Tab-separated table of C-alpha atoms and ligand atoms in Angstrom:
chain	number	residue	atom	x	y	z
A	1	MET	CA	0.000	0.000	0.000
A	2	SER	CA	1.431	3.397	-0.885
A	3	VAL	CA	1.925	6.260	1.544
A	4	SER	CA	-0.825	8.255	-0.145
A	5	SER	CA	-3.414	5.480	0.139
A	6	PRO	CA	-6.383	6.984	2.023
A	7	SER	CA	-6.975	3.974	4.259
A	8	ARG	CA	-3.396	3.635	5.494
A	9	THR	CA	-2.885	3.172	9.242
A	10	ILE	CA	0.586	3.290	10.801
A	11	ARG	CA	0.980	1.836	14.276
A	12	ILE	CA	3.520	3.319	16.681
A	13	GLY	CA	4.833	1.297	19.622
A	14	SER	CA	5.660	3.055	22.898
A	15	ARG	CA	6.577	2.191	26.454
A	16	LYS	CA	3.796	2.896	28.944
A	17	SER	CA	5.608	5.386	31.161
A	18	GLN	CA	4.314	8.925	31.162
A	19	LEU	CA	7.553	10.218	29.636
A	20	ALA	CA	7.543	7.595	26.873
A	21	LEU	CA	3.924	8.399	26.042
A	22	VAL	CA	4.600	12.158	25.940
A	23	GLN	CA	7.453	11.502	23.510
A	24	THR	CA	5.443	9.112	21.359
A	25	HIS	CA	2.430	11.411	21.216
A	26	TRP	CA	4.727	14.213	20.087
A	27	VAL	CA	6.000	12.020	17.226
A	28	GLN	CA	2.429	10.975	16.409
A	29	ALA	CA	1.232	14.608	16.270
A	30	GLU	CA	4.172	15.739	14.123
A	31	LEU	CA	3.695	12.895	11.647
A	32	GLN	CA	-0.027	13.528	11.560
A	33	LYS	CA	0.656	17.171	10.585
A	34	HIS	CA	2.849	16.072	7.692
A	35	PHE	CA	0.591	13.223	6.553
A	36	PRO	CA	-3.030	14.138	7.267
A	37	GLU	CA	-4.244	11.308	5.013
A	38	ILE	CA	-2.601	8.609	7.168
A	39	THR	CA	-3.988	7.433	10.517
A	40	PHE	CA	-1.305	7.142	13.216
A	41	GLU	CA	-2.190	4.914	16.173
A	42	VAL	CA	-0.209	4.499	19.387
A	43	GLU	CA	0.180	1.078	20.987
A	44	ALA	CA	1.455	1.242	24.608
A	45	ILE	CA	3.526	-1.810	25.558
A	46	SER	CA	5.078	-2.792	28.924
A	47	THR	CA	8.783	-3.625	28.789
A	48	GLN	CA	10.908	-5.722	31.142
A	49	GLY	CA	12.578	-2.557	32.417
A	50	ASP	CA	9.197	-1.181	33.476
A	51	LYS	CA	8.331	-4.365	35.368
A	52	ILE	CA	11.549	-5.126	37.274
A	53	LEU	CA	11.708	-2.289	39.762
A	54	ASP	CA	13.431	-3.872	42.738
A	55	VAL	CA	16.783	-4.851	41.210
A	56	ALA	CA	19.557	-2.322	40.552
A	57	LEU	CA	19.684	-1.513	36.840
A	58	ALA	CA	23.410	-2.115	36.615
A	59	LYS	CA	22.960	-5.638	37.957
A	60	ILE	CA	20.321	-6.572	35.388
A	61	GLY	CA	22.639	-5.032	32.842
A	62	ASP	CA	20.699	-6.461	29.922
A	63	LYS	CA	20.979	-4.422	26.783
A	64	GLY	CA	17.580	-3.605	25.393
A	65	LEU	CA	15.756	-3.838	28.712
A	66	PHE	CA	13.449	-1.001	27.698
A	67	THR	CA	13.217	-1.828	24.008
A	68	LYS	CA	12.831	-5.578	23.458
A	69	GLU	CA	9.034	-5.902	23.658
A	70	LEU	CA	8.679	-2.943	21.291
A	71	GLU	CA	11.030	-4.644	18.858
A	72	VAL	CA	9.106	-7.902	18.938
A	73	GLY	CA	5.993	-5.860	18.069
A	74	MET	CA	7.636	-4.498	14.922
A	75	LEU	CA	9.060	-7.827	13.806
A	76	SER	CA	5.643	-9.477	14.176
A	77	ARG	CA	4.106	-6.529	12.277
A	78	GLU	CA	1.754	-5.568	15.094
A	79	THR	CA	3.433	-2.163	15.011
A	80	ASP	CA	5.385	-0.351	12.280
A	81	LEU	CA	7.747	1.820	14.281
A	82	ALA	CA	8.809	2.472	17.860
A	83	VAL	CA	9.773	5.704	19.589
A	84	HIS	CA	12.593	5.509	22.134
A	85	SER	CA	14.685	7.877	24.187
A	86	LEU	CA	17.769	7.446	22.039
A	87	LYS	CA	19.898	6.811	25.108
A	88	ASP	CA	17.841	3.707	25.924
A	89	LEU	CA	18.325	2.234	22.456
A	90	PRO	CA	21.238	-0.246	22.340
A	91	THR	CA	23.986	0.536	19.820
A	92	ASN	CA	23.486	-2.834	18.129
A	93	LEU	CA	19.912	-3.535	17.067
A	94	PRO	CA	18.315	-6.937	16.440
A	95	GLU	CA	18.477	-8.289	12.929
A	96	GLY	CA	15.679	-6.950	10.752
A	97	LEU	CA	15.400	-3.620	12.561
A	98	MET	CA	17.133	-0.276	12.093
A	99	LEU	CA	17.411	3.196	13.550
A	100	GLY	CA	15.344	4.994	10.925
A	101	CYS	CA	15.327	8.535	12.246
A	102	ILE	CA	16.883	10.717	14.956
A	103	THR	CA	14.895	13.774	16.038
A	104	THR	CA	16.098	17.186	17.239
A	105	ARG	CA	17.905	16.994	20.534
A	106	VAL	CA	16.763	19.082	23.483
A	107	ASN	CA	19.199	20.031	26.292
A	108	PRO	CA	21.183	16.807	26.946
A	109	ALA	CA	22.513	17.876	30.371
A	110	ASP	CA	21.857	16.246	33.742
A	111	ALA	CA	20.071	18.160	36.494
A	112	LEU	CA	20.102	18.170	40.290
A	113	VAL	CA	16.690	18.173	41.975
A	114	VAL	CA	16.746	18.723	45.754
A	115	ASN	CA	14.478	18.086	48.697
A	116	SER	CA	12.891	21.396	49.763
A	117	LYS	CA	15.037	21.542	52.911
A	118	HIS	CA	18.067	22.124	50.665
A	119	GLN	CA	16.716	25.046	48.662
A	120	GLY	CA	19.615	27.367	47.956
A	121	GLN	CA	22.195	24.562	47.990
A	122	SER	CA	24.161	23.177	45.065
A	123	LEU	CA	26.222	20.002	44.617
A	124	GLU	CA	29.205	21.950	45.972
A	125	THR	CA	27.429	23.210	49.099
A	126	LEU	CA	25.229	20.252	50.115
A	127	PRO	CA	26.322	19.042	53.581
A	128	GLU	CA	28.807	16.200	54.114
A	129	GLY	CA	27.092	12.825	53.640
A	130	ALA	CA	24.036	14.253	51.851
A	131	VAL	CA	22.362	11.359	50.011
A	132	ILE	CA	22.054	11.690	46.244
A	133	GLY	CA	19.788	9.240	44.416
A	134	THR	CA	20.859	7.891	41.049
A	135	SER	CA	20.950	4.493	39.349
A	136	SER	CA	23.283	5.722	36.647
A	137	LEU	CA	26.866	4.494	37.002
A	138	ARG	CA	27.890	7.353	34.728
A	139	ARG	CA	26.407	9.982	37.053
A	140	LEU	CA	27.655	8.155	40.141
A	141	ALA	CA	31.283	7.946	38.971
A	142	GLN	CA	31.511	11.539	37.777
A	143	LEU	CA	29.818	13.032	40.835
A	144	ARG	CA	31.938	10.937	43.205
A	145	HIS	CA	34.985	12.191	41.349
A	146	HIS	CA	34.040	15.842	41.813
A	147	PHE	CA	32.161	15.711	45.138
A	148	PRO	CA	33.687	13.112	47.461
A	149	HIS	CA	31.707	14.608	50.374
A	150	LEU	CA	28.402	13.291	48.996
A	151	ALA	CA	26.841	9.837	49.513
A	152	PHE	CA	25.001	7.928	46.778
A	153	LYS	CA	22.030	5.582	46.811
A	154	ASP	CA	20.209	3.682	44.076
A	155	VAL	CA	16.813	5.028	42.993
A	156	ARG	CA	14.418	3.311	40.597
A	157	GLY	CA	11.006	3.888	39.128
A	158	ASN	CA	9.713	6.475	36.715
A	159	VAL	CA	10.363	10.188	37.116
A	160	ASN	CA	7.222	10.787	39.214
A	161	THR	CA	8.071	7.920	41.601
A	162	ARG	CA	11.600	9.245	42.020
A	163	LEU	CA	10.392	12.775	42.754
A	164	ALA	CA	7.928	11.402	45.320
A	165	LYS	CA	10.748	9.509	47.099
A	166	LEU	CA	12.852	12.678	47.102
A	167	ASP	CA	10.017	14.778	48.525
A	168	ALA	CA	9.327	12.128	51.196
A	169	GLY	CA	12.894	12.661	52.444
A	170	GLU	CA	14.453	9.378	51.273
A	171	TYR	CA	17.112	11.402	49.458
A	172	ASP	CA	18.573	14.878	49.842
A	173	GLY	CA	18.806	15.206	46.083
A	174	ILE	CA	18.372	13.138	42.928
A	175	ILE	CA	19.890	13.459	39.477
A	176	LEU	CA	17.616	13.403	36.431
A	177	ALA	CA	17.965	14.373	32.787
A	178	VAL	CA	16.930	17.961	32.010
A	179	ALA	CA	15.238	16.581	28.862
A	180	GLY	CA	12.885	14.262	30.737
A	181	LEU	CA	11.833	16.923	33.241
A	182	GLU	CA	11.234	19.442	30.471
A	183	ARG	CA	9.153	17.053	28.399
A	184	LEU	CA	7.025	16.255	31.441
A	185	GLY	CA	6.459	19.969	32.053
A	186	MET	CA	8.448	19.821	35.302
A	187	SER	CA	11.239	22.278	34.483
A	188	ASP	CA	10.445	24.088	37.735
A	189	ARG	CA	11.912	21.114	39.635
A	190	ILE	CA	15.341	21.678	38.071
A	191	HIS	CA	17.521	23.079	40.823
A	192	GLN	CA	20.908	23.049	39.110
A	193	VAL	CA	21.782	22.206	35.506
A	194	ILE	CA	25.038	20.273	35.855
A	195	PRO	CA	27.701	21.578	33.433
A	196	PRO	CA	29.589	19.152	31.139
A	197	GLU	CA	32.821	19.876	33.033
A	198	ILE	CA	31.229	17.952	35.940
A	199	SER	CA	28.887	15.490	34.248
A	200	LEU	CA	29.204	14.438	30.631
A	201	HIS	CA	25.808	13.222	29.470
A	202	ALA	CA	24.862	9.724	28.283
A	203	VAL	CA	25.209	8.763	24.641
A	204	GLY	CA	22.106	9.977	22.795
A	205	GLN	CA	20.656	11.805	25.804
A	206	GLY	CA	17.963	14.346	24.925
A	207	ALA	CA	17.216	12.965	21.444
A	208	LEU	CA	14.538	10.530	20.305
A	209	GLY	CA	15.306	7.550	18.112
A	210	ILE	CA	12.682	6.060	15.836
A	211	GLU	CA	13.245	2.394	15.121
A	212	CYS	CA	11.597	0.539	12.241
A	213	ARG	CA	11.938	-2.608	10.135
A	214	GLU	CA	15.090	-2.673	8.046
A	215	GLY	CA	14.423	-1.637	4.460
A	216	ASP	CA	10.793	-0.664	5.127
A	217	THR	CA	10.987	2.139	2.566
A	218	GLU	CA	7.428	3.267	3.107
A	219	ILE	CA	7.903	3.860	6.841
A	220	LEU	CA	11.388	5.300	6.306
A	221	GLU	CA	9.930	7.849	3.910
A	222	VAL	CA	7.333	8.881	6.493
A	223	ILE	CA	9.635	9.206	9.529
A	224	LYS	CA	12.352	10.987	7.543
A	225	VAL	CA	10.383	14.251	7.963
A	226	LEU	CA	11.408	14.295	11.648
A	227	GLU	CA	15.124	13.749	11.063
A	228	ASP	CA	17.469	16.444	12.418
A	229	ILE	CA	20.814	16.243	10.634
A	230	PRO	CA	23.077	17.948	13.240
A	231	THR	CA	21.574	15.757	15.984
A	232	ARG	CA	22.022	12.694	13.788
A	233	ASP	CA	25.705	13.491	13.157
A	234	ARG	CA	26.374	14.165	16.838
A	235	THR	CA	24.591	11.085	18.137
A	236	LEU	CA	26.033	8.770	15.476
A	237	ALA	CA	29.509	9.814	16.675
A	238	GLU	CA	28.441	9.220	20.286
A	239	ARG	CA	26.909	5.818	19.491
A	240	ALA	CA	29.982	4.710	17.523
A	241	PHE	CA	32.140	5.692	20.527
A	242	LEU	CA	29.987	3.607	22.892
A	243	ARG	CA	29.765	0.661	20.484
A	244	GLU	CA	33.526	0.635	20.056
A	245	LEU	CA	34.026	0.566	23.824
A	246	GLU	CA	31.539	-2.332	24.001
A	247	GLY	CA	29.502	-0.488	26.591
A	248	GLY	CA	25.990	-1.629	27.358
A	249	CYS	CA	23.494	0.979	28.507
A	250	GLN	CA	24.802	0.789	32.066
A	251	VAL	CA	28.443	1.797	32.033
A	252	PRO	CA	30.166	4.937	33.319
A	253	ILE	CA	30.706	6.383	29.870
A	254	GLY	CA	29.862	10.023	29.184
A	255	VAL	CA	30.082	12.263	26.140
A	256	ASN	CA	29.558	15.748	24.823
A	257	THR	CA	29.402	16.855	21.200
A	258	SER	CA	29.298	20.168	19.374
A	259	ILE	CA	29.281	21.221	15.730
A	260	GLU	CA	31.072	24.223	14.274
A	261	GLY	CA	30.749	24.607	10.528
A	262	GLU	CA	31.822	21.310	8.953
A	263	ASN	CA	33.482	20.107	12.143
A	264	LEU	CA	32.233	17.903	14.914
A	265	THR	CA	33.942	17.793	18.310
A	266	LEU	CA	33.387	14.738	20.500
A	267	ILE	CA	34.451	14.647	24.151
A	268	GLY	CA	34.365	11.206	25.774
A	269	MET	CA	35.122	9.805	29.207
A	270	VAL	CA	35.274	6.505	31.028
A	271	ALA	CA	35.433	6.444	34.827
A	272	SER	CA	35.869	3.869	37.573
A	273	LEU	CA	32.879	3.418	39.911
A	274	ASP	CA	34.683	4.968	42.864
A	275	GLY	CA	35.349	8.034	40.745
A	276	GLN	CA	39.099	7.773	41.418
A	277	THR	CA	40.142	7.131	37.832
A	278	LEU	CA	38.592	9.227	35.116
A	279	ILE	CA	39.909	9.104	31.564
A	280	LYS	CA	38.733	11.911	29.351
A	281	ASP	CA	39.803	13.088	25.909
A	282	GLN	CA	38.417	14.726	22.796
A	283	MET	CA	38.728	14.737	19.020
A	284	THR	CA	37.528	16.947	16.199
A	285	GLY	CA	36.794	15.807	12.648
A	286	GLU	CA	34.408	16.283	9.759
A	287	THR	CA	30.710	15.760	10.461
A	288	ALA	CA	30.620	13.564	7.338
A	289	ALA	CA	32.850	11.056	9.170
A	290	ALA	CA	31.006	11.181	12.501
A	291	GLU	CA	31.051	7.438	13.187
A	292	SER	CA	34.719	7.108	12.390
A	293	LEU	CA	35.428	9.958	14.823
A	294	GLY	CA	33.598	8.062	17.565
A	295	GLN	CA	35.617	4.921	16.869
A	296	GLN	CA	38.890	6.829	16.864
A	297	LEU	CA	38.161	8.482	20.191
A	298	ALA	CA	37.301	5.087	21.670
A	299	HIS	CA	40.711	3.755	20.527
A	300	LYS	CA	42.405	6.786	22.020
A	301	LEU	CA	40.755	6.153	25.418
A	302	ARG	CA	41.625	2.461	25.175
A	303	GLN	CA	45.274	3.385	24.852
A	304	GLN	CA	44.898	5.411	28.040
A	305	GLY	CA	43.482	2.473	30.040
A	306	ALA	CA	39.713	2.496	29.398
A	307	ASP	CA	39.600	-1.269	28.811
A	308	ALA	CA	40.995	-2.066	32.234
A	309	ILE	CA	38.454	0.228	33.913
A	310	LEU	CA	35.523	-1.343	32.046
A	311	ALA	CA	36.736	-4.904	32.742
A	312	GLU	CA	36.998	-4.116	36.464
A	313	ILE	CA	33.471	-2.623	36.513
A	314	PHE	CA	32.048	-5.645	34.756
A	315	ALA	CA	33.672	-7.931	37.359
A	316	GLN	CA	32.407	-5.725	40.219
A	317	ILE	CA	28.816	-5.830	38.950
A	318	GLN	CA	28.944	-9.613	38.565
A	319	ARG	CA	30.161	-10.000	42.166
A	320	GLN	CA	27.405	-7.844	43.680
B	1	DPM	C1	19.900	5.271	30.703
B	1	DPM	C2	20.382	5.799	31.907
B	1	DPM	C3	19.256	6.327	32.584
B	1	DPM	C4	18.117	6.092	31.757
B	1	DPM	C5	21.808	5.788	32.345
B	1	DPM	C6	22.506	7.138	32.261
B	1	DPM	C7	19.252	6.989	33.919
B	1	DPM	C8	19.121	6.015	35.063
B	1	DPM	C9	19.142	6.702	36.396
B	1	DPM	C10	20.676	4.614	29.647
B	1	DPM	N1	18.547	5.420	30.641
B	1	DPM	O1	21.949	8.179	31.916
B	1	DPM	O2	23.724	7.175	32.577
B	1	DPM	O3	19.513	7.869	36.520
B	1	DPM	O4	18.808	6.056	37.368
B	1	DPM	C11	16.184	7.538	31.019
B	1	DPM	C12	15.779	8.882	31.288
B	1	DPM	C13	15.488	9.462	30.047
B	1	DPM	C14	15.664	8.488	29.082
B	1	DPM	C15	15.665	9.512	32.620
B	1	DPM	C16	16.918	10.251	33.091
B	1	DPM	C17	15.010	10.880	29.766
B	1	DPM	C18	16.046	11.725	29.030
B	1	DPM	C19	16.190	11.411	27.555
B	1	DPM	C20	16.664	6.466	32.001
B	1	DPM	N2	16.057	7.328	29.703
B	1	DPM	O5	18.016	10.107	32.561
B	1	DPM	O6	16.751	11.023	34.053
B	1	DPM	O7	15.191	11.072	26.899
B	1	DPM	O8	17.287	11.515	27.043
């Protein structure tokens, strides 16, 4: 059936969390604007990551925890595409599926949200032993490196659950992505936007990735209208860097990218969980060779000891 066929329905798979649904409904509305003759339907699907809430994310460690059920839906043709936070989409996709489109990135930084008793404080000024909630090894390692006076505790659940735990006093502060809070209309909870000098963001953070069946030219033609080329170049470099370091979604690897004219600069870091060792470097190259730039930076960090850090972390997680 052609794109212009009047009876065409395209089905979009989404996770059930509020944030996932906000993101998917945005994609649905944008596509609907471009293709008024097509019907776009959203199918909300529970993923493993939404169900297992009592085990630390790093321990589960499974790549694709938040994406697998959505992928099965596409392969069985119940859905035609899936909308993901790009940072939750593994760098290697199952056979038969592809990353068909990357949308415009919003602010990719991390944010500190504090319990009301700490209004006026920042990461620097929070008292000794203040408890910061995060399940991200990347955030943990970088914040430990810069703020050894703080204590860290795992926090799980969706954004609303985490905020409720913070407000109930279980934590003095929690770290969340600026992008998620903004999309949920909760920008007022952002207490401090953490600069890249302190916390390099996760690969793909702040962008959406639309996954579809490989070679599904009809769907590719539709979703292409949402593609943002600078974001695509930046995140392809970031994803190549992560892929080359063999990192799953739960490793202390952070990045930052910027584009100036034809040039793309990629900053990358790998840190040990105690924050003691932090390897960070950067490279600049042509945007046209974004993926190769990511691979080269990964090799550069390897030469500086990144492999040993990642091997040690993997062993530590297995022992837990
Ligand atoms: C991934 C991580 C986290 C999510 C790890 C990381 C955060 C887990 C945590 C790969 N996925 O960032 O180092 O802090 O406990 C996630 C969020 C968003 C997408 C929430 C968040 C929203 C931002 C976006 C969970 N996935 O990071 O606060 O769409 O980029």
